[in-house]
Amino acid sequence: MKFILSLFFSFFIFSASVFSNNYWMDVEPGSFNVKGTVYLAPLTYRTVLINKAGIIPLLNSAPLEKNVPVRFSSTIIELPMPNGINQRFRFVESPIMEEPLQQANPQIRTYLGQGIDDPYAVVRFDMNPLGFHAMVISPNGTVFIDPYSMNETDYYISYYRHDFRPAFEKTFTCHTEKDNNPPVYNTNYTRTGEQLRTYRLAVATTGEYTSLLGGQSQTLANINTTVNRITGVYELDMSVRLVLIANQMDIIYTNGASDPYTNNNGSALLSENQNNLDNVIGNANYDIGHVFSTGGFGGIAGLRVVCVTGNKARGATGSTSPFGDPWAIDYVAHEMGHQFGGNHTQNNTNCNANPPTAWEPGSGITIMGYAGVCAPNLANNSIPYMHGGNIFVEFIPYTQAGNGSTCPVVTNTGNSPPVLTMPVGGWTIPKSTPFSLTGTATDPDNDPLTYSWEQTNTGPQGHPNAPSGNAPIFRPFPPVNNGTRIFPKVSDLINNTQTLGELLPSYERLMRFRMTVRDNKAGGGGISSEETLFL
């Protein structure tokens, strides 16, 4: 049964000519009253007014994903891009709540879409009492659409991730619990995407967190947006989907004085959350547990604990500003990444590096790195991708053969991963000489492919401009639509400049690179990856 998204919205009627037959109208930022705290501050952005009277019937008409795959959907939405154009997406309703929770909360809906104008683009978006939220992942730029301010459901900003600046200073420290059973890192996995693994997620909140959001209903909406964005990344990179448990409301606490949690102590929250979820939800009724708080401790999580009885709820994230891209991607996706087996990728000194997986110079920039909080920083925020090493050395082995394979619901996607052709390694290049790497791939389903070349050397930790041994010297960049990467960037070669994290080798050393190819299929991406080695 489908519920109608209209209960919490007061409709404003606009003439068809004002909105020009779409769902968004451009407005000047100073032309309306700001209702609450502005928690997002991109350098540049597009401000739009939503046409609720038009968009809600459209959302209500979307077929359910289980009935119609997104590629066959005839329901189309236009979304406002930061550059002033609107892009079309086919979409379906794609719930990330178990059915009893979804039926009890018809005002909260999540959707999945594939680009029409940009076939590489995948979108996950939602509509709930806190408004409309979207994340578009594309080689043409990751785009976010968020409310202009807290308590705002009419006016929105559309911005590129690379233009984002938090309105509040970003502070984050991540710790992982000691792993008594470290894995032998597995490099034999080279492809994934034929199957989607769905895990039941229990997200508890401290009373302080719920108070900040304004109550249980608003907190569930916030959790839903956060998990929808994380799922958007995990589906494409890990073939993993997260679904909130049926009894989710039982662990959204409203009183910080009486809840079972220590809001400001991440270490204490781990054992508190494990005990509480087992007692309230029951071990058999969830696969991964996490707790959200407003404590400023950052995050802490157990490694490889998903599906593991007595440990699977050992994950906590705390921030005084739990909103937007930094919260969902930099913080929570990072901490849950640990629970799925992922380690840190940054190679900076004194930043909680993990030597066997320190594949990225400096702060790192993929989700399991420390972008923005580990100077010298490659960027202020993470790019919404996992490093190919995390994916194929850690996540895929854990979810498909390790303990993480024992509890998900596995469904066939009907998707076939790309087929790679890699350059043969073993060659030698002169020191301080620019070079390029080229790989090719074909897709059995003719999906549009994106490519990323990432270094997978590890070596002594240190400043990215002063490497030693086989330390990484080339940073990851977001995937692009061709299989060639030039080292360093062409713009640096032309202008005689240097991008931090791009340094030609000036002494004899090994160079190892991984090419990862994605087919960008909404709802369960196909990915293939292999390595090459040279001197």
Tab-separated table of N, CA and C in Angstrom, residues 238-294:
chain	number	residue	atom	x	y	z
A	238	MET	N	30.192	-0.689	-2.811
A	238	MET	CA	30.317	-1.908	-2.022
A	238	MET	C	29.216	-2.927	-2.303
A	239	SER	N	28.238	-2.568	-3.134
A	239	SER	CA	27.067	-3.427	-3.370
A	239	SER	C	26.348	-3.722	-2.058
A	240	VAL	N	26.227	-2.677	-1.223
A	240	VAL	CA	25.629	-2.799	0.108
A	240	VAL	C	24.518	-1.764	0.253
A	241	ARG	N	23.408	-2.185	0.838
A	241	ARG	CA	22.305	-1.277	1.170
A	241	ARG	C	22.016	-1.376	2.663
A	242	LEU	N	21.698	-0.246	3.277
A	242	LEU	CA	21.335	-0.185	4.686
A	242	LEU	C	19.849	0.124	4.805
A	243	VAL	N	19.150	-0.611	5.678
A	243	VAL	CA	17.716	-0.428	5.878
A	243	VAL	C	17.457	-0.297	7.372
A	244	LEU	N	16.779	0.779	7.776
A	244	LEU	CA	16.499	1.007	9.189
A	244	LEU	C	15.509	-0.026	9.712
A	245	ILE	N	15.759	-0.509	10.931
A	245	ILE	CA	14.971	-1.594	11.508
A	245	ILE	C	13.547	-1.152	11.844
A	246	ALA	N	12.660	-2.125	11.959
A	246	ALA	CA	11.250	-1.851	12.232
A	246	ALA	C	11.050	-1.118	13.550
A	247	ASN	N	11.839	-1.454	14.572
A	247	ASN	CA	11.676	-0.864	15.904
A	247	ASN	C	12.587	0.336	16.132
A	248	GLN	N	12.906	1.048	15.080
A	248	GLN	CA	13.821	2.178	15.161
A	248	GLN	C	13.375	3.227	16.187
A	249	MET	N	12.078	3.485	16.295
A	249	MET	CA	11.595	4.529	17.205
A	249	MET	C	11.887	4.199	18.665
A	250	ASP	N	12.066	2.912	18.983
A	250	ASP	CA	12.319	2.516	20.372
A	250	ASP	C	13.690	2.946	20.865
A	251	ILE	N	14.588	3.331	19.960
A	251	ILE	CA	15.946	3.693	20.373
A	251	ILE	C	16.289	5.143	20.021
A	252	ILE	N	15.253	5.947	19.743
A	252	ILE	CA	15.440	7.393	19.604
A	252	ILE	C	15.042	8.008	20.941
A	253	TYR	N	16.028	8.314	21.764
A	253	TYR	CA	15.771	8.765	23.132
A	253	TYR	C	15.582	10.274	23.176
A	254	THR	N	14.726	10.721	24.085
A	254	THR	CA	14.339	12.129	24.132
A	254	THR	C	14.867	12.870	25.350
A	255	ASN	N	15.420	12.159	26.311
A	255	ASN	CA	15.859	12.796	27.554
A	255	ASN	C	17.294	12.395	27.853
A	256	GLY	N	18.208	13.359	27.759
A	256	GLY	CA	19.612	13.059	28.004
A	256	GLY	C	19.906	12.657	29.429
A	257	ALA	N	19.033	13.025	30.353
A	257	ALA	CA	19.265	12.695	31.759
A	257	ALA	C	18.878	11.264	32.087
A	258	SER	N	18.007	10.666	31.286
A	258	SER	CA	17.529	9.319	31.614
A	258	SER	C	17.846	8.278	30.544
A	259	ASP	N	18.441	8.691	29.425
A	259	ASP	CA	18.755	7.697	28.394
A	259	ASP	C	19.936	6.831	28.839
A	260	PRO	N	20.169	5.701	28.194
A	260	PRO	CA	21.244	4.787	28.619
A	260	PRO	C	22.610	5.140	28.048
A	261	TYR	N	22.823	6.400	27.652
A	261	TYR	CA	24.045	6.776	26.951
A	261	TYR	C	24.786	7.927	27.623
A	262	THR	N	26.123	7.904	27.459
A	262	THR	CA	26.989	8.995	27.894
A	262	THR	C	27.317	9.828	26.663
A	263	ASN	N	26.611	10.924	26.463
A	263	ASN	CA	26.620	11.668	25.205
A	263	ASN	C	28.006	12.081	24.743
A	264	ASN	N	28.885	12.467	25.668
A	264	ASN	CA	30.174	13.057	25.295
A	264	ASN	C	31.350	12.093	25.370
A	265	ASN	N	31.089	10.812	25.549
A	265	ASN	CA	32.169	9.843	25.717
A	265	ASN	C	32.025	8.728	24.682
A	266	GLY	N	32.791	8.841	23.597
A	266	GLY	CA	32.674	7.873	22.524
A	266	GLY	C	32.986	6.458	22.956
A	267	SER	N	34.034	6.280	23.745
A	267	SER	CA	34.420	4.935	24.175
A	267	SER	C	33.322	4.288	25.006
A	268	ALA	N	32.727	5.069	25.910
A	268	ALA	CA	31.647	4.531	26.730
A	268	ALA	C	30.429	4.183	25.881
A	269	LEU	N	30.180	4.980	24.850
A	269	LEU	CA	29.011	4.740	24.005
A	269	LEU	C	29.056	3.382	23.314
A	270	LEU	N	30.249	2.876	23.026
A	270	LEU	CA	30.344	1.595	22.324
A	270	LEU	C	29.713	0.462	23.126
A	271	SER	N	30.143	0.306	24.361
A	271	SER	CA	29.585	-0.775	25.177
A	271	SER	C	28.140	-0.477	25.564
A	272	GLU	N	27.832	0.808	25.797
A	272	GLU	CA	26.447	1.166	26.134
A	272	GLU	C	25.509	0.829	24.980
A	273	ASN	N	25.944	1.119	23.768
A	273	ASN	CA	25.080	0.845	22.622
A	273	ASN	C	24.915	-0.651	22.388
A	274	GLN	N	25.997	-1.403	22.549
A	274	GLN	CA	25.899	-2.848	22.365
A	274	GLN	C	24.912	-3.452	23.355
A	275	ASN	N	25.041	-3.075	24.613
A	275	ASN	CA	24.145	-3.616	25.637
A	275	ASN	C	22.703	-3.176	25.402
A	276	ASN	N	22.532	-1.907	25.060
A	276	ASN	CA	21.176	-1.383	24.907
A	276	ASN	C	20.459	-1.990	23.705
A	277	LEU	N	21.135	-2.075	22.567
A	277	LEU	CA	20.466	-2.627	21.388
A	277	LEU	C	20.138	-4.102	21.570
A	278	ASP	N	21.031	-4.837	22.205
A	278	ASP	CA	20.732	-6.251	22.449
A	278	ASP	C	19.534	-6.407	23.375
A	279	ASN	N	19.413	-5.507	24.359
A	279	ASN	CA	18.305	-5.597	25.313
A	279	ASN	C	16.990	-5.096	24.728
A	280	VAL	N	17.029	-3.991	24.003
A	280	VAL	CA	15.800	-3.358	23.515
A	280	VAL	C	15.358	-3.931	22.169
A	281	ILE	N	16.290	-4.122	21.260
A	281	ILE	CA	15.968	-4.590	19.910
A	281	ILE	C	16.095	-6.104	19.798
A	282	GLY	N	17.104	-6.655	20.442
A	282	GLY	CA	17.356	-8.092	20.362
A	282	GLY	C	18.402	-8.413	19.326
A	283	ASN	N	19.338	-9.263	19.691
A	283	ASN	CA	20.456	-9.596	18.814
A	283	ASN	C	20.007	-10.071	17.434
A	284	ALA	N	18.912	-10.805	17.382
A	284	ALA	CA	18.471	-11.398	16.115
A	284	ALA	C	17.787	-10.402	15.190
A	285	ASN	N	17.548	-9.176	15.666
A	285	ASN	CA	16.707	-8.244	14.915
A	285	ASN	C	17.465	-7.089	14.270
A	286	TYR	N	18.786	-7.142	14.264
A	286	TYR	CA	19.570	-6.125	13.560
A	286	TYR	C	20.907	-6.733	13.161
A	287	ASP	N	21.554	-6.127	12.165
A	287	ASP	CA	22.828	-6.631	11.643
A	287	ASP	C	23.999	-5.714	11.957
A	288	ILE	N	23.726	-4.418	12.070
A	288	ILE	CA	24.736	-3.424	12.410
A	288	ILE	C	24.057	-2.344	13.240
A	289	GLY	N	24.716	-1.928	14.311
A	289	GLY	CA	24.176	-0.885	15.169
A	289	GLY	C	25.129	0.283	15.290
A	290	HIS	N	24.573	1.462	15.502
A	290	HIS	CA	25.364	2.684	15.623
A	290	HIS	C	24.594	3.627	16.527
A	291	VAL	N	25.290	4.574	17.139
A	291	VAL	CA	24.623	5.573	17.969
A	291	VAL	C	25.087	6.957	17.550
A	292	PHE	N	24.130	7.892	17.414
A	292	PHE	CA	24.412	9.286	17.084
A	292	PHE	C	24.338	10.117	18.355
A	293	SER	N	25.302	11.026	18.516
A	293	SER	CA	25.297	11.916	19.673
A	293	SER	C	25.718	13.313	19.243
A	294	THR	N	25.574	14.270	20.155
A	294	THR	CA	26.060	15.629	19.898
A	294	THR	C	27.403	15.866	20.569
